[in-house]
Amino acid sequence: KTVSVYDLVDNFNQNTHTHESRIDWLELNETCRKLLFRDKKMRLHLLDLESDKRTSLLEYCSYVQWVPQSDVVVAQGRGSLCVWYNIDSPERQTTFAMKGDVIELERIDGRTEVVVQSGVDTVSYTLDEGLIEFGTAIDDGDYGRAVMFLESLEMSPETEGMWQTLATRSLAESELLVAARSFAAVGNITRSYYLQDTMAMIERELEKFMVPPAEVAQHWICKARLAALSGEFRRAEAIYLEQRKVPYVMSMYKRLHMWEDALRVARENNMPDFPALKEGFMKHLVETGQEQRAAALKEKEGELSEAINLYMRAGLPTKAGAVLLKNPTLLNQNDLLERIASALIKGGLYEKAGELFEKVSMFARALENYRKGRAYRKAVELARQLFSKDVVMLEEEWANYLKDKKQFDSAINHFIEAGLLTSAAECAIEAKQWNKANQIIDSLEGDVAHSFYQQLAEYYTSVKKYELAEKYFDRAGLTRTAVEMYTAAGMWEAAHKLALRCMSGEEVEMLYANQAKDFEVKGRLKEAERLYIMIEDPDKAIAMYKKHRQYDSMIRLIGVYYKDLLNDSHIRVAKELESEGNYREAEQHYLSAKDWKSVCHMYRNQDMWEDAYRVAKTQGGIAPAKQVAIPWAKHLGGEAAVKLLNKLGMLEESVEYAAEHSAFEFAFEIANSAVKYKLPDLHLKYAMHLEDDGKYAEAEDSFVKASRPKEAVLMYVHAHQWENAQRVAELHDPSSLKDVLIGQARFCFEEKNFQQGESFLLRAQRPDLIVSFYLEGEQWNDAMRVAREYVPQMLDDVKEKMLARSSGSARELLEQAKSWEQAGDPGRAVEIYLQLNREIIDDTELLTSAWCKAAELAIKFIPTRAPNMVLEITDRLTEIQRYMEAAEILLEVNLTKDALDLLISGEHWDKARQVVTDRAPHLRDYVDSAYTQKVRDRQQPDEILNVDVAAALEMYADSNKWEKCLQVAESTKNEQLLSKYIARYAATLIKDGSTLQALRLYKKYGAPPTPQNFNIYKRIALDILTQPFTGLALFIEFSELRDMLYDLIIGFRKASLDETEDCYFFSKLLLITHWHCIKSACHPHKQLSSLSAKISISLLRYTDLLPADKYFYEAGCAAKEQGWGGMAFVFLNRFLDLCDAIDEQNLDGLDHSDFLDTDIPFETPLPANCCVAEAKREEAKEWVLTVSVDQSVEQSLPKDARGVFQASLTSPTQAKPAAPCIITGYPTIKDVVKFKYLNHSASKEDWNAFILGTKQSHSA
């Protein structure tokens, strides 16, 4: 960054220059006067070594070079070639547009070219050799050649710069003729004439004294005049005086109007005309109004009285007073003193007048002038000596003066001296002298000090002395502000400790939660975490880190607060990272959850086999590593797979693993390459695999290759492919032919083809299997036959199985029971019938028949045991829900009540009623009650309708069969009952969000003025009114609501309730609804848009009922569309304030000043959420901000002739509010149209506009 130019000949450091960036290229010109250098930022600079002046040539330079044997510079910038032919004028450059890069600078045979590479082409740019030669001539000192060259050129910025350079260089070399010509060329005619005059004087001297022309440059005239030309007048004077040419010096100074120097030279050289010269000079000064210079000369020469007079003439009483004060002998001249003092006072120089009066001991006048001149220091010093009682007053006056001048720092001590500590404290605060202010305020008492505490606290907050700030906030009663201070400083522990003293727990939690969210938005997650932890809400901190994908921090918190969820969290994070492709971090989380298998699975899915093998081996051991290595090898295939498995020592295991996982192609590939002895076993496994897939022919081939043909035979046997089984057995394994015949026989017996099966088994010489198969099929006769013919030794076994099989079966028991019944032993028959149960047989019809038969026999033949048996039998029938049969049996033994209970349980109502009619009329009510209860339990109101209408209606209502419920209720002609269920249905519809259906329900059945229904009517009205306004689409709904409310008001009047508060409330809702109807009808018609806007504004007076944010927004937008900028601004601004209040759930911050003397309510209910979408809120905010700086829009509500807001019904000057216009809701003041019905009225202007608009739009 530092350049040093060192003279190697004379051995000294010629120049050192420091640059702000590193330098990557530098080069001196041939004369070593100029240095070019380029820094790392590609900026090109020129340093003049003689003046140490640096000039920036280019902001971007990719190539730079001095032209050889000249001071011409060539450089390449962005898209241009720059040439400085005269480097002494760096601001003048020649520029060529070019493409490509400079690769070389050539100067051959008097021709200089710049070679540029542009793509594959090479282009040359030729420089002006004449301009280059000028520089060479200057360097060679050949100024005549330079003049001739420049005279041949047209004047241009470059040529002008060369003339200037030539003028400077030739003047320095005393080449007067060349310098005169050069100055004339650049327009400096004065210098040119001066040099020509000099040459004329020298020529005269040359002729007079015969001076050789070569010594002209050393002639004293040349030296003196050139020194004067360069402004070195003392040097020129010295040269002239060396030659005793005093007249020349006098002439020079006179021509330059340097009279003091001329007088000095005349006096020093004892010129005889000095007095005349001096007198003439003084006369000249007075005549030309330079009395001050004349007075100074007189004062210098000791002529004080004349000097004072001249100073007074010049209007400088200050200097006159100074002269007077320096010479005490003049102080006795009272006239002179008064004259000077008056002039000073008249000029406002009170301090100087005071000094003058003090000097002559006129102390009272001195003090007075000091005060007038605000010279309080001198006034106080004088007062301390002579007027001590005025010191305090002067100190206060001084302090107030300094305070007015904003010199608060200086005013502090003076207020203290005056005893005004409060003012001293104010100045200390204004001067930012906080320590001094602290000391002063601590010495104050009571409320006086209290007013400064907040300012001190705010200062200490700004300098981060929070403990002192807290102290003074606390003293000022602003503890909450101290909490906010700590919060802003991030000192949450201190803020929390302090907040607990002055805020509720909920407020503290809300404060910290909101600040944490703010930190989260700003990316300061650690600080947000601290806050969440401080309010004991780690869940939000965890969610925050998850949202920002800082999983390590999330896991850290889970490990602290939810250790049992740590592993699950690791796995969830790992899956998220895996889905994003961040596999290394996913691996760490999987391993932290001890789920290394998922890591392996992840790496395998991504073909990252080395990582999968590494994890399996390090985390699971050898066996899992093999499970990864073998699929890895399969993935590689070919020789690479064999090399890998051989390297890992898993060739045999790979074959077995591949076979187990049905990868037989890979298994055969490895076996054929490296472990051929495994082929038979592999063929066997492959054959079994093919058999499982039903590929029997391929499986047969593999069984044969594995030398296991019997397995192929058994395969075909299992598949019932008997021909193939015989074929394989005959070709490859004759010993297994018997197994084929046995298999065929078993298949035939399963298919009930007993003869064929018996034939196959006889061919296989296995009659014992024939007997077994017949026994399994319960073919007892065939089993006995075959046993008797072929295997007599099995005959006894067949008989035993036949006896055991028949002894306990249901069929056997029925047969035995019938046998005992026929044998005349009904008791034994009943016992056998009762042995039948559901464990033996599932056929309920068979069981019912048997048990009824048993009951019949018991009642008929065993009367003593019949009652107990009947009860047992009926219990059994009841268990299988055969109530009718059980009841019939009980009726047979006269147990009528028990029989009815069973009929009721089975819901056999006709049979029960028949029994009641025939046997027990007294139990009719019992049966009817049971029937009613059953119907209720089944929720079948249609069945119970004829029995209990009220119960049926409840059932319809409970099961949401409202149409049927209302139809039945209406049929009862009971209005109260109908109203009750209409209200219940309406409440259900409203709860389900179907308010429009509820409205239409009341429109259909009417809306009676029943107090119990008022909340429903109100809810319906507000739901319909507060939905998003969509114009004409809502007209039907608004009109239906208006019809319902109108019917309600008529009901109030019929019931003589029209003076009640409820009637007044619903009348207000009727008006609101009516205006909504008019607004929706006007909305699509541009000619009626002003009426629609007025309605939106009128509705604001009802925002104590309606959501204020929605209606202020609609009113503001309507006003904006109409060009009513003032109202639009006020309403939309109010809308934004309401949105903020809704977010904070607090109305305290609302400013009501815009709505004073209007009927727009201040207190409005706050909904849980804003009714207007966020995008519309932002659009409204941008518009309000734009209008707020527009001075052309009056940001207030317009007023009418009453002096109040033009839409307001109320006025301070009127006792009663004005009637609203039935069309717009605006007050009707003049030109009113009256309507007799309901005593309504309308503004004539709005009424006519409405009528005209409806006619034009063909709508009503």
JSON list of C-alpha atoms in Angstrom, two decimals, residues 555-663:
[
{"chain": "A", "resi": 555, "resn": "ILE", "atom": "CA", "xyz": [-33.82, -31.41, 20.62]},
{"chain": "A", "resi": 556, "resn": "ARG", "atom": "CA", "xyz": [-31.92, -29.77, 23.47]},
{"chain": "A", "resi": 557, "resn": "LEU", "atom": "CA", "xyz": [-35.13, -28.32, 24.90]},
{"chain": "A", "resi": 558, "resn": "ILE", "atom": "CA", "xyz": [-37.04, -31.55, 24.43]},
{"chain": "A", "resi": 559, "resn": "GLY", "atom": "CA", "xyz": [-34.29, -33.36, 26.31]},
{"chain": "A", "resi": 560, "resn": "VAL", "atom": "CA", "xyz": [-34.68, -30.94, 29.20]},
{"chain": "A", "resi": 561, "resn": "TYR", "atom": "CA", "xyz": [-38.46, -30.73, 29.40]},
{"chain": "A", "resi": 562, "resn": "TYR", "atom": "CA", "xyz": [-39.82, -33.85, 27.66]},
{"chain": "A", "resi": 563, "resn": "LYS", "atom": "CA", "xyz": [-37.29, -36.63, 28.07]},
{"chain": "A", "resi": 564, "resn": "ASP", "atom": "CA", "xyz": [-39.87, -39.30, 27.32]},
{"chain": "A", "resi": 565, "resn": "LEU", "atom": "CA", "xyz": [-40.43, -37.76, 23.86]},
{"chain": "A", "resi": 566, "resn": "LEU", "atom": "CA", "xyz": [-36.75, -37.36, 23.03]},
{"chain": "A", "resi": 567, "resn": "ASN", "atom": "CA", "xyz": [-36.37, -40.49, 20.88]},
{"chain": "A", "resi": 568, "resn": "ASP", "atom": "CA", "xyz": [-39.59, -39.82, 18.95]},
{"chain": "A", "resi": 569, "resn": "SER", "atom": "CA", "xyz": [-38.44, -36.26, 18.33]},
{"chain": "A", "resi": 570, "resn": "HIS", "atom": "CA", "xyz": [-35.05, -37.44, 17.05]},
{"chain": "A", "resi": 571, "resn": "ILE", "atom": "CA", "xyz": [-36.80, -39.76, 14.63]},
{"chain": "A", "resi": 572, "resn": "ARG", "atom": "CA", "xyz": [-39.22, -37.10, 13.38]},
{"chain": "A", "resi": 573, "resn": "VAL", "atom": "CA", "xyz": [-36.34, -34.68, 12.81]},
{"chain": "A", "resi": 574, "resn": "ALA", "atom": "CA", "xyz": [-34.31, -37.37, 11.10]},
{"chain": "A", "resi": 575, "resn": "LYS", "atom": "CA", "xyz": [-37.17, -38.13, 8.70]},
{"chain": "A", "resi": 576, "resn": "GLU", "atom": "CA", "xyz": [-37.54, -34.44, 7.92]},
{"chain": "A", "resi": 577, "resn": "LEU", "atom": "CA", "xyz": [-33.80, -34.11, 7.20]},
{"chain": "A", "resi": 578, "resn": "GLU", "atom": "CA", "xyz": [-33.86, -37.28, 5.16]},
{"chain": "A", "resi": 579, "resn": "SER", "atom": "CA", "xyz": [-36.68, -35.95, 2.97]},
{"chain": "A", "resi": 580, "resn": "GLU", "atom": "CA", "xyz": [-34.55, -32.84, 2.36]},
{"chain": "A", "resi": 581, "resn": "GLY", "atom": "CA", "xyz": [-31.47, -34.84, 1.43]},
{"chain": "A", "resi": 582, "resn": "ASN", "atom": "CA", "xyz": [-29.50, -33.90, 4.54]},
{"chain": "A", "resi": 583, "resn": "TYR", "atom": "CA", "xyz": [-28.43, -37.45, 5.24]},
{"chain": "A", "resi": 584, "resn": "ARG", "atom": "CA", "xyz": [-25.50, -36.88, 7.59]},
{"chain": "A", "resi": 585, "resn": "GLU", "atom": "CA", "xyz": [-27.55, -34.89, 10.06]},
{"chain": "A", "resi": 586, "resn": "ALA", "atom": "CA", "xyz": [-30.42, -37.34, 9.68]},
{"chain": "A", "resi": 587, "resn": "GLU", "atom": "CA", "xyz": [-28.01, -40.13, 10.59]},
{"chain": "A", "resi": 588, "resn": "GLN", "atom": "CA", "xyz": [-27.01, -38.34, 13.80]},
{"chain": "A", "resi": 589, "resn": "HIS", "atom": "CA", "xyz": [-30.63, -38.00, 14.88]},
{"chain": "A", "resi": 590, "resn": "TYR", "atom": "CA", "xyz": [-31.48, -41.59, 14.03]},
{"chain": "A", "resi": 591, "resn": "LEU", "atom": "CA", "xyz": [-28.49, -42.78, 16.03]},
{"chain": "A", "resi": 592, "resn": "SER", "atom": "CA", "xyz": [-29.39, -40.51, 18.91]},
{"chain": "A", "resi": 593, "resn": "ALA", "atom": "CA", "xyz": [-32.77, -42.31, 18.94]},
{"chain": "A", "resi": 594, "resn": "LYS", "atom": "CA", "xyz": [-30.90, -45.66, 18.79]},
{"chain": "A", "resi": 595, "resn": "ASP", "atom": "CA", "xyz": [-32.58, -46.45, 15.47]},
{"chain": "A", "resi": 596, "resn": "TRP", "atom": "CA", "xyz": [-29.60, -47.39, 13.39]},
{"chain": "A", "resi": 597, "resn": "LYS", "atom": "CA", "xyz": [-31.71, -49.63, 11.15]},
{"chain": "A", "resi": 598, "resn": "SER", "atom": "CA", "xyz": [-33.50, -46.58, 9.78]},
{"chain": "A", "resi": 599, "resn": "VAL", "atom": "CA", "xyz": [-30.09, -45.09, 8.96]},
{"chain": "A", "resi": 600, "resn": "CYS", "atom": "CA", "xyz": [-29.17, -48.16, 6.98]},
{"chain": "A", "resi": 601, "resn": "HIS", "atom": "CA", "xyz": [-32.51, -48.12, 5.23]},
{"chain": "A", "resi": 602, "resn": "MET", "atom": "CA", "xyz": [-32.05, -44.43, 4.37]},
{"chain": "A", "resi": 603, "resn": "TYR", "atom": "CA", "xyz": [-28.59, -44.91, 2.90]},
{"chain": "A", "resi": 604, "resn": "ARG", "atom": "CA", "xyz": [-29.71, -48.01, 0.96]},
{"chain": "A", "resi": 605, "resn": "ASN", "atom": "CA", "xyz": [-32.58, -46.08, -0.59]},
{"chain": "A", "resi": 606, "resn": "GLN", "atom": "CA", "xyz": [-30.09, -43.45, -1.75]},
{"chain": "A", "resi": 607, "resn": "ASP", "atom": "CA", "xyz": [-27.55, -46.04, -3.06]},
{"chain": "A", "resi": 608, "resn": "MET", "atom": "CA", "xyz": [-25.08, -44.86, -0.41]},
{"chain": "A", "resi": 609, "resn": "TRP", "atom": "CA", "xyz": [-23.98, -48.41, 0.34]},
{"chain": "A", "resi": 610, "resn": "GLU", "atom": "CA", "xyz": [-20.66, -47.64, 2.00]},
{"chain": "A", "resi": 611, "resn": "ASP", "atom": "CA", "xyz": [-22.40, -45.46, 4.59]},
{"chain": "A", "resi": 612, "resn": "ALA", "atom": "CA", "xyz": [-25.10, -48.07, 5.10]},
{"chain": "A", "resi": 613, "resn": "TYR", "atom": "CA", "xyz": [-22.46, -50.78, 5.64]},
{"chain": "A", "resi": 614, "resn": "ARG", "atom": "CA", "xyz": [-20.47, -48.52, 7.99]},
{"chain": "A", "resi": 615, "resn": "VAL", "atom": "CA", "xyz": [-23.49, -47.80, 10.19]},
{"chain": "A", "resi": 616, "resn": "ALA", "atom": "CA", "xyz": [-24.68, -51.44, 10.19]},
{"chain": "A", "resi": 617, "resn": "LYS", "atom": "CA", "xyz": [-21.25, -52.71, 11.19]},
{"chain": "A", "resi": 618, "resn": "THR", "atom": "CA", "xyz": [-20.51, -50.10, 13.87]},
{"chain": "A", "resi": 619, "resn": "GLN", "atom": "CA", "xyz": [-23.98, -50.07, 15.37]},
{"chain": "A", "resi": 620, "resn": "GLY", "atom": "CA", "xyz": [-25.34, -53.59, 14.79]},
{"chain": "A", "resi": 621, "resn": "GLY", "atom": "CA", "xyz": [-22.37, -55.87, 14.39]},
{"chain": "A", "resi": 622, "resn": "ILE", "atom": "CA", "xyz": [-21.46, -58.57, 11.89]},
{"chain": "A", "resi": 623, "resn": "ALA", "atom": "CA", "xyz": [-24.93, -59.95, 11.12]},
{"chain": "A", "resi": 624, "resn": "PRO", "atom": "CA", "xyz": [-26.53, -56.62, 10.14]},
{"chain": "A", "resi": 625, "resn": "ALA", "atom": "CA", "xyz": [-23.39, -55.72, 8.22]},
{"chain": "A", "resi": 626, "resn": "LYS", "atom": "CA", "xyz": [-23.89, -58.87, 6.13]},
{"chain": "A", "resi": 627, "resn": "GLN", "atom": "CA", "xyz": [-27.52, -57.93, 5.52]},
{"chain": "A", "resi": 628, "resn": "VAL", "atom": "CA", "xyz": [-26.28, -54.69, 3.99]},
{"chain": "A", "resi": 629, "resn": "ALA", "atom": "CA", "xyz": [-23.21, -56.02, 2.21]},
{"chain": "A", "resi": 630, "resn": "ILE", "atom": "CA", "xyz": [-25.09, -58.63, 0.20]},
{"chain": "A", "resi": 631, "resn": "PRO", "atom": "CA", "xyz": [-27.71, -56.24, -1.26]},
{"chain": "A", "resi": 632, "resn": "TRP", "atom": "CA", "xyz": [-24.79, -53.89, -1.92]},
{"chain": "A", "resi": 633, "resn": "ALA", "atom": "CA", "xyz": [-23.08, -56.57, -3.95]},
{"chain": "A", "resi": 634, "resn": "LYS", "atom": "CA", "xyz": [-26.36, -57.35, -5.74]},
{"chain": "A", "resi": 635, "resn": "HIS", "atom": "CA", "xyz": [-26.63, -53.68, -6.61]},
{"chain": "A", "resi": 636, "resn": "LEU", "atom": "CA", "xyz": [-23.11, -53.71, -8.09]},
{"chain": "A", "resi": 637, "resn": "GLY", "atom": "CA", "xyz": [-23.50, -57.01, -9.94]},
{"chain": "A", "resi": 638, "resn": "GLY", "atom": "CA", "xyz": [-20.90, -58.88, -11.99]},
{"chain": "A", "resi": 639, "resn": "GLU", "atom": "CA", "xyz": [-17.24, -59.00, -11.06]},
{"chain": "A", "resi": 640, "resn": "ALA", "atom": "CA", "xyz": [-17.59, -55.96, -8.81]},
{"chain": "A", "resi": 641, "resn": "ALA", "atom": "CA", "xyz": [-20.04, -57.86, -6.64]},
{"chain": "A", "resi": 642, "resn": "VAL", "atom": "CA", "xyz": [-17.74, -60.91, -6.39]},
{"chain": "A", "resi": 643, "resn": "LYS", "atom": "CA", "xyz": [-14.77, -58.71, -5.51]},
{"chain": "A", "resi": 644, "resn": "LEU", "atom": "CA", "xyz": [-16.75, -56.90, -2.84]},
{"chain": "A", "resi": 645, "resn": "LEU", "atom": "CA", "xyz": [-18.06, -60.10, -1.25]},
{"chain": "A", "resi": 646, "resn": "ASN", "atom": "CA", "xyz": [-14.67, -61.76, -1.41]},
{"chain": "A", "resi": 647, "resn": "LYS", "atom": "CA", "xyz": [-13.13, -58.67, 0.23]},
{"chain": "A", "resi": 648, "resn": "LEU", "atom": "CA", "xyz": [-15.71, -58.87, 3.00]},
{"chain": "A", "resi": 649, "resn": "GLY", "atom": "CA", "xyz": [-15.45, -62.68, 3.27]},
{"chain": "A", "resi": 650, "resn": "MET", "atom": "CA", "xyz": [-19.13, -63.23, 2.51]},
{"chain": "A", "resi": 651, "resn": "LEU", "atom": "CA", "xyz": [-19.28, -65.31, -0.65]},
{"chain": "A", "resi": 652, "resn": "GLU", "atom": "CA", "xyz": [-21.09, -68.32, 0.89]},
{"chain": "A", "resi": 653, "resn": "GLU", "atom": "CA", "xyz": [-23.32, -66.20, 3.10]},
{"chain": "A", "resi": 654, "resn": "SER", "atom": "CA", "xyz": [-24.25, -64.05, 0.11]},
{"chain": "A", "resi": 655, "resn": "VAL", "atom": "CA", "xyz": [-25.50, -67.09, -1.83]},
{"chain": "A", "resi": 656, "resn": "GLU", "atom": "CA", "xyz": [-27.60, -68.28, 1.10]},
{"chain": "A", "resi": 657, "resn": "TYR", "atom": "CA", "xyz": [-28.90, -64.79, 1.82]},
{"chain": "A", "resi": 658, "resn": "ALA", "atom": "CA", "xyz": [-29.84, -64.22, -1.80]},
{"chain": "A", "resi": 659, "resn": "ALA", "atom": "CA", "xyz": [-31.67, -67.55, -1.94]},
{"chain": "A", "resi": 660, "resn": "GLU", "atom": "CA", "xyz": [-33.56, -66.79, 1.27]},
{"chain": "A", "resi": 661, "resn": "HIS", "atom": "CA", "xyz": [-34.64, -63.46, -0.21]},
{"chain": "A", "resi": 662, "resn": "SER", "atom": "CA", "xyz": [-35.60, -64.96, -3.61]},
{"chain": "A", "resi": 663, "resn": "ALA", "atom": "CA", "xyz": [-32.74, -63.19, -5.42]}
]
